[in-house]
mmCIF file of N, CA, C and O in Angstrom:
data_model
loop_
_atom_site.group_PDB
_atom_site.id
_atom_site.type_symbol
_atom_site.label_atom_id
_atom_site.label_comp_id
_atom_site.label_asym_id
_atom_site.label_seq_id
_atom_site.Cartn_x
_atom_site.Cartn_y
_atom_site.Cartn_z
ATOM 1 N N MET A 1035 -14.847 -10.660 4.829
ATOM 2 C CA MET A 1035 -15.978 -11.112 5.605
ATOM 3 C C MET A 1035 -16.359 -12.675 5.141
ATOM 4 O O MET A 1035 -16.830 -13.330 5.870
ATOM 5 N N ILE A 1036 -15.585 -13.041 4.102
ATOM 6 C CA ILE A 1036 -15.460 -14.441 3.708
ATOM 7 C C ILE A 1036 -14.831 -15.271 4.883
ATOM 8 O O ILE A 1036 -15.247 -16.493 5.250
ATOM 9 N N GLN A 1037 -13.798 -14.776 5.450
ATOM 10 C CA GLN A 1037 -13.183 -15.379 6.644
ATOM 11 C C GLN A 1037 -13.652 -15.167 7.854
ATOM 12 O O GLN A 1037 -13.235 -15.898 8.860
ATOM 13 N N ALA A 1038 -14.590 -14.387 8.207
ATOM 14 C CA ALA A 1038 -15.171 -14.179 9.465
ATOM 15 C C ALA A 1038 -16.008 -15.302 9.980
ATOM 16 O O ALA A 1038 -16.870 -15.993 9.068
ATOM 17 N N VAL A 1039 -15.937 -15.712 10.931
ATOM 18 C CA VAL A 1039 -16.747 -16.594 11.671
ATOM 19 C C VAL A 1039 -16.957 -16.395 12.980
ATOM 20 O O VAL A 1039 -16.186 -15.606 13.840
ATOM 21 N N ASP A 1040 -18.268 -16.706 13.304
ATOM 22 C CA ASP A 1040 -18.577 -16.253 14.739
ATOM 23 C C ASP A 1040 -17.736 -17.103 15.904
ATOM 24 O O ASP A 1040 -17.398 -18.323 15.630
ATOM 25 N N ALA A 1041 -17.519 -16.352 16.887
ATOM 26 C CA ALA A 1041 -16.639 -16.750 17.940
ATOM 27 C C ALA A 1041 -17.445 -17.831 18.834
ATOM 28 O O ALA A 1041 -16.634 -18.678 19.198
ATOM 29 N N ASN A 1042 -18.654 -17.993 19.031
ATOM 30 C CA ASN A 1042 -19.081 -19.228 19.576
ATOM 31 C C ASN A 1042 -19.465 -20.466 18.856
ATOM 32 O O ASN A 1042 -20.205 -21.251 19.205
ATOM 33 N N ASP A 1043 -19.235 -20.397 17.634
ATOM 34 C CA ASP A 1043 -19.227 -21.928 16.903
ATOM 35 C C ASP A 1043 -18.242 -22.684 17.443
ATOM 36 O O ASP A 1043 -16.931 -22.229 17.602
ATOM 37 N N ASN A 1044 -18.447 -23.978 17.218
ATOM 38 C CA ASN A 1044 -17.461 -25.148 17.590
ATOM 39 C C ASN A 1044 -16.613 -25.346 16.399
ATOM 40 O O ASN A 1044 -17.213 -24.806 15.166
ATOM 41 N N GLU A 1045 -15.448 -26.203 16.212
ATOM 42 C CA GLU A 1045 -14.564 -26.397 15.186
ATOM 43 C C GLU A 1045 -15.208 -26.910 13.996
ATOM 44 O O GLU A 1045 -14.949 -26.507 12.652
ATOM 45 N N THR A 1046 -16.093 -27.920 14.052
ATOM 46 C CA THR A 1046 -16.777 -28.517 12.984
ATOM 47 C C THR A 1046 -17.899 -27.703 12.196
ATOM 48 O O THR A 1046 -17.707 -27.596 11.094
ATOM 49 N N GLU A 1047 -18.523 -26.951 13.060
ATOM 50 C CA GLU A 1047 -19.520 -26.092 12.526
ATOM 51 C C GLU A 1047 -18.519 -24.863 11.640
ATOM 52 O O GLU A 1047 -18.860 -24.507 10.670
ATOM 53 N N ARG A 1048 -17.480 -24.254 12.529
ATOM 54 C CA ARG A 1048 -16.792 -23.621 11.867
ATOM 55 C C ARG A 1048 -15.865 -23.782 10.642
ATOM 56 O O ARG A 1048 -15.932 -23.183 9.424
ATOM 57 N N ALA A 1049 -15.683 -24.964 10.363
ATOM 58 C CA ALA A 1049 -14.926 -25.751 9.101
ATOM 59 C C ALA A 1049 -16.292 -25.607 8.282
ATOM 60 O O ALA A 1049 -15.799 -25.452 7.070
ATOM 61 N N GLN A 1050 -17.293 -26.094 8.423
ATOM 62 C CA GLN A 1050 -18.410 -26.089 7.509
ATOM 63 C C GLN A 1050 -18.869 -24.799 7.096
ATOM 64 O O GLN A 1050 -18.984 -24.631 5.656
ATOM 65 N N LYS A 1051 -18.943 -23.701 7.899
ATOM 66 C CA LYS A 1051 -19.287 -22.266 7.594
ATOM 67 C C LYS A 1051 -18.137 -21.815 6.554
ATOM 68 O O LYS A 1051 -18.580 -21.124 5.697
ATOM 69 N N LYS A 1052 -16.892 -22.003 6.901
ATOM 70 C CA LYS A 1052 -15.927 -21.580 6.181
ATOM 71 C C LYS A 1052 -16.109 -21.916 4.507
ATOM 72 O O LYS A 1052 -15.904 -21.152 3.685
ATOM 73 N N SER A 1053 -16.099 -23.251 4.452
ATOM 74 C CA SER A 1053 -16.230 -23.973 3.273
ATOM 75 C C SER A 1053 -17.440 -23.621 2.386
ATOM 76 O O SER A 1053 -17.483 -23.784 1.100
ATOM 77 N N ARG A 1054 -18.559 -23.373 3.021
ATOM 78 C CA ARG A 1054 -19.869 -22.819 2.242
ATOM 79 C C ARG A 1054 -19.797 -21.520 1.750
ATOM 80 O O ARG A 1054 -20.433 -21.133 1.047
ATOM 81 N N LYS A 1055 -18.940 -20.546 2.592
ATOM 82 C CA LYS A 1055 -18.980 -19.152 1.949
ATOM 83 C C LYS A 1055 -18.361 -19.064 0.799
ATOM 84 O O LYS A 1055 -17.238 -19.293 0.414
ATOM 85 N N THR A 1056 -19.045 -18.256 -0.372
ATOM 86 C CA THR A 1056 -18.761 -17.844 -1.396
ATOM 87 C C THR A 1056 -18.605 -16.189 -1.634
ATOM 88 O O THR A 1056 -19.469 -15.665 -0.979
ATOM 89 N N VAL A 1057 -18.181 -16.072 -2.698
ATOM 90 C CA VAL A 1057 -18.342 -14.379 -2.923
ATOM 91 C C VAL A 1057 -19.643 -14.179 -3.455
ATOM 92 O O VAL A 1057 -20.210 -13.091 -2.920
ATOM 93 N N PRO A 1058 -20.100 -14.939 -4.178
ATOM 94 C CA PRO A 1058 -21.672 -14.486 -4.327
ATOM 95 C C PRO A 1058 -22.603 -14.516 -3.030
ATOM 96 O O PRO A 1058 -23.435 -13.625 -2.842
ATOM 97 N N GLY A 1059 -22.116 -15.618 -2.121
ATOM 98 C CA GLY A 1059 -23.075 -15.656 -1.023
ATOM 99 C C GLY A 1059 -22.776 -14.197 -0.034
ATOM 100 O O GLY A 1059 -23.491 -13.960 0.816
ATOM 101 N N VAL A 1060 -21.573 -14.059 0.120
ATOM 102 C CA VAL A 1060 -20.994 -12.902 0.711
ATOM 103 C C VAL A 1060 -21.792 -11.600 0.146
ATOM 104 O O VAL A 1060 -22.351 -10.897 1.061
ATOM 105 N N ILE A 1061 -21.578 -11.470 -0.936
ATOM 106 C CA ILE A 1061 -22.250 -10.149 -1.711
ATOM 107 C C ILE A 1061 -23.735 -10.249 -1.117
ATOM 108 O O ILE A 1061 -24.350 -9.240 -0.925
ATOM 109 N N ARG A 1062 -24.587 -11.415 -1.391
ATOM 110 C CA ARG A 1062 -25.886 -11.303 -0.994
ATOM 111 C C ARG A 1062 -26.105 -11.033 0.384
ATOM 112 O O ARG A 1062 -27.114 -10.245 0.679
ATOM 113 N N ALA A 1063 -25.287 -11.694 1.466
ATOM 114 C CA ALA A 1063 -25.385 -11.216 2.675
ATOM 115 C C ALA A 1063 -25.161 -9.696 3.073
ATOM 116 O O ALA A 1063 -25.885 -9.171 3.880
ATOM 117 N N ILE A 1064 -24.191 -9.181 2.276
ATOM 118 C CA ILE A 1064 -24.136 -7.564 2.668
ATOM 119 C C ILE A 1064 -25.120 -7.181 2.011
ATOM 120 O O ILE A 1064 -25.605 -5.924 2.715
ATOM 121 N N TRP A 1065 -25.601 -7.449 0.860
ATOM 122 C CA TRP A 1065 -27.060 -6.577 0.361
ATOM 123 C C TRP A 1065 -28.188 -6.856 1.163
ATOM 124 O O TRP A 1065 -28.855 -5.767 1.320
ATOM 125 N N LYS A 1066 -28.189 -7.981 1.944
ATOM 126 C CA LYS A 1066 -29.591 -8.077 2.775
ATOM 127 C C LYS A 1066 -29.277 -7.405 4.076
ATOM 128 O O LYS A 1066 -30.309 -6.562 4.603
ATOM 129 N N SER A 1067 -28.224 -7.404 4.554
ATOM 130 C CA SER A 1067 -28.064 -6.909 5.893
ATOM 131 C C SER A 1067 -27.743 -5.454 5.934
ATOM 132 O O SER A 1067 -28.335 -4.668 6.723
ATOM 133 N N GLU A 1068 -26.969 -4.920 4.826
ATOM 134 C CA GLU A 1068 -26.696 -3.597 4.993
ATOM 135 C C GLU A 1068 -26.910 -2.700 3.749
ATOM 136 O O GLU A 1068 -26.784 -1.327 3.875
ATOM 137 N N GLY A 1069 -27.200 -3.173 2.514
ATOM 138 C CA GLY A 1069 -27.729 -2.601 1.458
ATOM 139 C C GLY A 1069 -26.604 -2.108 0.705
ATOM 140 O O GLY A 1069 -25.356 -2.601 0.797
ATOM 141 N N VAL A 1070 -26.803 -1.016 -0.200
ATOM 142 C CA VAL A 1070 -25.513 -0.502 -1.098
ATOM 143 C C VAL A 1070 -24.575 0.117 -0.142
ATOM 144 O O VAL A 1070 -23.395 0.019 -0.230
ATOM 145 N N PRO A 1071 -24.708 0.832 0.826
ATOM 146 C CA PRO A 1071 -23.657 1.580 1.795
ATOM 147 C C PRO A 1071 -22.771 0.540 2.214
ATOM 148 O O PRO A 1071 -21.627 0.791 2.421
ATOM 149 N N GLY A 1072 -23.438 -0.935 2.454
ATOM 150 C CA GLY A 1072 -22.489 -1.994 2.812
ATOM 151 C C GLY A 1072 -21.309 -2.254 1.898
ATOM 152 O O GLY A 1072 -20.132 -2.785 2.472
ATOM 153 N N PHE A 1073 -21.460 -2.077 0.776
ATOM 154 C CA PHE A 1073 -20.327 -2.223 -0.259
ATOM 155 C C PHE A 1073 -19.218 -1.161 -0.106
ATOM 156 O O PHE A 1073 -18.231 -1.339 -0.773
ATOM 157 N N PHE A 1074 -19.520 0.071 0.701
ATOM 158 C CA PHE A 1074 -18.575 1.236 0.673
ATOM 159 C C PHE A 1074 -17.990 1.151 2.143
ATOM 160 O O PHE A 1074 -17.491 2.108 2.340
ATOM 161 N N LYS A 1075 -18.396 0.334 2.922
ATOM 162 C CA LYS A 1075 -17.899 0.106 4.332
ATOM 163 C C LYS A 1075 -16.146 0.257 4.269
ATOM 164 O O LYS A 1075 -15.916 -0.614 3.654
ATOM 165 N N GLY A 1076 -15.559 1.111 5.020
ATOM 166 C CA GLY A 1076 -14.291 1.079 5.005
ATOM 167 C C GLY A 1076 -13.513 1.729 3.703
ATOM 168 O O GLY A 1076 -12.276 1.880 3.943
ATOM 169 N N LEU A 1077 -14.398 2.217 3.092
ATOM 170 C CA LEU A 1077 -13.650 2.994 1.886
ATOM 171 C C LEU A 1077 -13.074 4.286 2.516
ATOM 172 O O LEU A 1077 -11.856 4.517 1.726
ATOM 173 N N HIS A 1078 -13.506 5.177 3.201
ATOM 174 C CA HIS A 1078 -12.905 6.066 3.878
ATOM 175 C C HIS A 1078 -11.566 5.864 4.223
ATOM 176 O O HIS A 1078 -10.664 6.861 4.004
ATOM 177 N N ALA A 1079 -11.317 4.871 5.093
ATOM 178 C CA ALA A 1079 -10.067 4.519 5.699
ATOM 179 C C ALA A 1079 -8.976 3.952 4.541
ATOM 180 O O ALA A 1079 -7.989 4.536 4.746
ATOM 181 N N GLN A 1080 -9.766 3.048 3.646
ATOM 182 C CA GLN A 1080 -8.824 2.755 2.760
ATOM 183 C C GLN A 1080 -8.375 4.015 1.638
ATOM 184 O O GLN A 1080 -6.813 4.005 1.465
ATOM 185 N N ILE A 1081 -9.306 4.860 1.674
ATOM 186 C CA ILE A 1081 -8.802 6.188 0.656
ATOM 187 C C ILE A 1081 -7.770 6.732 1.466
ATOM 188 O O ILE A 1081 -6.513 7.340 0.981
ATOM 189 N N LEU A 1082 -7.871 7.070 2.914
ATOM 190 C CA LEU A 1082 -6.957 8.084 3.542
ATOM 191 C C LEU A 1082 -5.659 7.014 3.555
ATOM 192 O O LEU A 1082 -4.464 7.729 3.569
ATOM 193 N N LYS A 1083 -5.420 5.879 3.924
ATOM 194 C CA LYS A 1083 -4.141 4.968 3.871
ATOM 195 C C LYS A 1083 -3.601 5.260 2.598
ATOM 196 O O LYS A 1083 -2.367 5.418 2.530
ATOM 197 N N THR A 1084 -4.346 5.075 1.373
ATOM 198 C CA THR A 1084 -3.588 5.233 0.091
ATOM 199 C C THR A 1084 -3.149 6.769 -0.204
ATOM 200 O O THR A 1084 -1.975 6.864 -0.795
ATOM 201 N N VAL A 1085 -3.910 7.719 0.156
ATOM 202 C CA VAL A 1085 -3.254 8.949 0.139
ATOM 203 C C VAL A 1085 -2.294 9.322 0.919
ATOM 204 O O VAL A 1085 -1.072 9.797 0.328
ATOM 205 N N LEU A 1086 -2.157 8.664 2.279
ATOM 206 C CA LEU A 1086 -0.957 8.829 2.948
ATOM 207 C C LEU A 1086 0.229 8.317 2.696
ATOM 208 O O LEU A 1086 1.646 8.679 2.551
ATOM 209 N N SER A 1087 0.016 7.068 2.179
ATOM 210 C CA SER A 1087 1.130 6.052 1.755
ATOM 211 C C SER A 1087 1.811 6.790 0.251
ATOM 212 O O SER A 1087 2.953 6.653 0.361
ATOM 213 N N SER A 1088 1.001 7.116 -0.522
ATOM 214 C CA SER A 1088 1.330 7.746 -1.849
ATOM 215 C C SER A 1088 2.023 9.268 -1.452
ATOM 216 O O SER A 1088 3.031 9.494 -2.238
ATOM 217 N N ALA A 1089 1.748 10.001 -0.334
ATOM 218 C CA ALA A 1089 2.510 11.120 -0.171
ATOM 219 C C ALA A 1089 3.747 10.672 0.647
ATOM 220 O O ALA A 1089 4.765 11.452 0.020
ATOM 221 N N LEU A 1090 3.832 9.901 1.194
ATOM 222 C CA LEU A 1090 5.062 9.644 1.963
ATOM 223 C C LEU A 1090 5.983 8.884 0.809
ATOM 224 O O LEU A 1090 7.224 9.344 0.948
ATOM 225 N N LEU A 1091 5.634 8.081 -0.018
ATOM 226 C CA LEU A 1091 6.386 7.577 -1.198
ATOM 227 C C LEU A 1091 6.730 8.626 -2.013
ATOM 228 O O LEU A 1091 8.155 8.859 -2.306
ATOM 229 N N LEU A 1092 6.065 9.711 -2.394
ATOM 230 C CA LEU A 1092 6.733 10.688 -3.101
ATOM 231 C C LEU A 1092 7.598 11.697 -2.512
ATOM 232 O O LEU A 1092 8.631 12.300 -3.000
ATOM 233 N N MET A 1093 7.531 11.839 -1.340
ATOM 234 C CA MET A 1093 8.300 12.469 -0.460
ATOM 235 C C MET A 1093 9.627 11.963 -0.365
ATOM 236 O O MET A 1093 10.754 12.576 -0.642
ATOM 237 N N ILE A 1094 9.747 10.616 0.110
ATOM 238 C CA ILE A 1094 10.877 10.018 -0.148
ATOM 239 C C ILE A 1094 11.621 9.976 -1.439
ATOM 240 O O ILE A 1094 12.712 9.945 -1.482
ATOM 241 N N LYS A 1095 10.767 9.744 -2.375
ATOM 242 C CA LYS A 1095 11.416 9.965 -3.748
ATOM 243 C C LYS A 1095 12.079 11.087 -4.040
ATOM 244 O O LYS A 1095 13.293 11.281 -4.727
ATOM 245 N N GLU A 1096 11.452 12.140 -3.524
ATOM 246 C CA GLU A 1096 11.899 13.647 -3.777
ATOM 247 C C GLU A 1096 13.167 13.865 -3.252
ATOM 248 O O GLU A 1096 14.245 14.257 -3.677
ATOM 249 N N LYS A 1097 13.294 13.105 -1.795
ATOM 250 C CA LYS A 1097 14.555 13.269 -1.084
ATOM 251 C C LYS A 1097 15.786 12.634 -1.725
ATOM 252 O O LYS A 1097 16.767 12.964 -1.663
ATOM 253 N N ILE A 1098 15.295 11.569 -2.319
ATOM 254 C CA ILE A 1098 16.141 10.584 -2.905
ATOM 255 C C ILE A 1098 16.927 10.992 -3.955
ATOM 256 O O ILE A 1098 17.711 11.227 -4.452
ATOM 257 N N THR A 1099 16.007 11.754 -4.935
ATOM 258 C CA THR A 1099 16.480 12.319 -6.080
ATOM 259 C C THR A 1099 17.201 13.613 -5.758
ATOM 260 O O THR A 1099 18.234 13.800 -6.436
ATOM 261 N N ALA A 1100 16.925 14.374 -4.697
ATOM 262 C CA ALA A 1100 17.751 15.590 -4.532
ATOM 263 C C ALA A 1100 18.999 15.404 -3.837
ATOM 264 O O ALA A 1100 20.184 15.746 -4.493
ATOM 265 N N SER A 1101 19.150 14.213 -3.098
ATOM 266 C CA SER A 1101 20.539 13.769 -2.648
ATOM 267 C C SER A 1101 21.148 13.074 -3.569
ATOM 268 O O SER A 1101 22.624 13.284 -3.748
ATOM 269 N N THR A 1102 20.792 12.341 -4.580
ATOM 270 C CA THR A 1102 21.392 11.732 -5.816
ATOM 271 C C THR A 1102 21.989 12.887 -6.692
ATOM 272 O O THR A 1102 23.183 12.777 -6.959
ATOM 273 N N TRP A 1103 21.262 13.832 -6.954
ATOM 274 C CA TRP A 1103 21.695 15.267 -7.595
ATOM 275 C C TRP A 1103 22.848 15.669 -6.914
ATOM 276 O O TRP A 1103 23.891 16.076 -7.731
ATOM 277 N N VAL A 1104 22.941 15.930 -5.836
ATOM 278 C CA VAL A 1104 24.087 16.487 -5.069
ATOM 279 C C VAL A 1104 25.161 15.768 -4.979
ATOM 280 O O VAL A 1104 26.465 16.470 -5.398
ATOM 281 N N LEU A 1105 24.935 14.532 -4.957
ATOM 282 C CA LEU A 1105 26.155 13.515 -5.049
ATOM 283 C C LEU A 1105 26.783 13.537 -6.446
ATOM 284 O O LEU A 1105 27.931 13.466 -6.701
ATOM 285 N N ILE A 1106 25.909 13.585 -7.595
ATOM 286 C CA ILE A 1106 26.538 13.081 -8.787
ATOM 287 C C ILE A 1106 27.313 14.596 -8.953
ATOM 288 O O ILE A 1106 28.400 14.636 -9.774
ATOM 289 N N LEU A 1107 26.771 15.776 -8.755
ATOM 290 C CA LEU A 1107 27.550 16.983 -8.984
ATOM 291 C C LEU A 1107 28.740 17.300 -8.160
ATOM 292 O O LEU A 1107 29.610 17.801 -8.708
ATOM 293 N N ALA A 1108 28.634 16.867 -6.766
ATOM 294 C CA ALA A 1108 29.811 16.805 -5.931
ATOM 295 C C ALA A 1108 30.989 15.857 -6.670
ATOM 296 O O ALA A 1108 32.015 16.089 -6.727
ATOM 297 N N THR A 1109 30.463 14.687 -7.325
ATOM 298 C CA THR A 1109 31.602 13.767 -7.643
ATOM 299 C C THR A 1109 32.178 14.370 -8.898
ATOM 300 O O THR A 1109 33.373 14.331 -9.214
ATOM 301 N N ARG A 1110 31.115 14.919 -9.842
ATOM 302 C CA ARG A 1110 31.574 15.626 -10.999
ATOM 303 C C ARG A 1110 32.445 16.836 -10.881
ATOM 304 O O ARG A 1110 33.690 16.915 -11.513
ATOM 305 N N ARG A 1111 32.230 17.330 -9.784
ATOM 306 C CA ARG A 1111 32.954 18.520 -9.383
ATOM 307 C C ARG A 1111 34.520 18.147 -8.921
ATOM 308 O O ARG A 1111 35.554 18.532 -9.073
ATOM 309 N N PHE A 1112 34.521 17.141 -8.202
ATOM 310 C CA PHE A 1112 35.629 16.648 -7.638
ATOM 311 C C PHE A 1112 36.519 15.890 -8.585
ATOM 312 O O PHE A 1112 37.791 16.158 -8.663
ATOM 313 N N LEU A 1113 36.041 15.283 -9.523
ATOM 314 C CA LEU A 1113 36.778 14.923 -10.702
ATOM 315 C C LEU A 1113 37.356 15.608 -11.789
ATOM 316 O O LEU A 1113 38.471 15.612 -12.129
ATOM 317 N N LEU A 1114 36.509 16.722 -11.737
ATOM 318 C CA LEU A 1114 36.870 17.828 -12.707
ATOM 319 C C LEU A 1114 38.048 18.809 -12.047
ATOM 320 O O LEU A 1114 39.092 19.070 -12.466
ATOM 321 N N LEU A 1115 37.967 18.865 -10.595
ATOM 322 C CA LEU A 1115 39.067 19.656 -9.978
ATOM 323 C C LEU A 1115 40.309 18.501 -9.901
ATOM 324 O O LEU A 1115 41.392 19.260 -9.833
ATOM 325 N N SER A 1116 39.995 17.161 -9.722
ATOM 326 C CA SER A 1116 41.348 16.382 -9.241
ATOM 327 C C SER A 1116 42.068 16.619 -10.790
ATOM 328 O O SER A 1116 43.235 16.140 -10.875
ATOM 329 N N ARG A 1117 41.411 16.608 -12.013
ATOM 330 C CA ARG A 1117 42.043 16.366 -13.277
ATOM 331 C C ARG A 1117 42.868 17.671 -13.434
ATOM 332 O O ARG A 1117 43.888 17.621 -14.037
ATOM 333 N N GLY A 1118 41.976 18.733 -13.066
ATOM 334 C CA GLY A 1118 42.713 20.139 -13.137
ATOM 335 C C GLY A 1118 44.328 20.295 -12.628
ATOM 336 O O GLY A 1118 45.156 20.705 -12.905
ATOM 337 N N GLY A 1119 44.137 19.586 -11.361
ATOM 338 C CA GLY A 1119 45.309 19.786 -10.252
ATOM 339 C C GLY A 1119 46.079 18.845 -10.761
ATOM 340 O O GLY A 1119 47.438 19.248 -10.506
ATOM 341 N N LEU A 1120 46.140 17.653 -11.409
ATOM 342 C CA LEU A 1120 47.003 16.872 -11.846
ATOM 343 C C LEU A 1120 47.853 17.412 -13.060
ATOM 344 O O LEU A 1120 49.066 17.416 -13.294
ATOM 345 N N LYS A 1121 46.886 18.191 -14.092
ATOM 346 C CA LYS A 1121 47.781 19.085 -15.064
ATOM 347 C C LYS A 1121 48.857 20.002 -14.897
ATOM 348 O O LYS A 1121 49.642 20.353 -15.291
ATOM 349 N N ASN A 1122 48.100 20.768 -13.582
ATOM 350 C CA ASN A 1122 49.451 21.918 -13.187
ATOM 351 C C ASN A 1122 50.207 21.459 -12.508
ATOM 352 O O ASN A 1122 51.426 22.155 -12.191
ATOM 353 N N ALA A 1123 50.185 20.090 -11.935
ATOM 354 C CA ALA A 1123 51.644 19.802 -10.936
ATOM 355 C C ALA A 1123 52.690 19.454 -11.759
ATOM 356 O O ALA A 1123 53.061 19.208 -12.708
#
């Protein structure tokens, strides 16, 4: 909200408005215009975004972990078989 500027302002007024906006000023403006619910505007969307990104991250992590274990076990088996094959030859 600090970065928001009305579209119908000219450039000088826009620069003056931007420089005068502060965090306490924005908090007062939200409190006056929307009350307590104004502080929680967009919270649902942010929670949904966080849950989805965390779920995606964990899914990718599990896939990488499973693939890594398969590769480690396959490499180990290959190395054990190749050592055993050399001794018999």
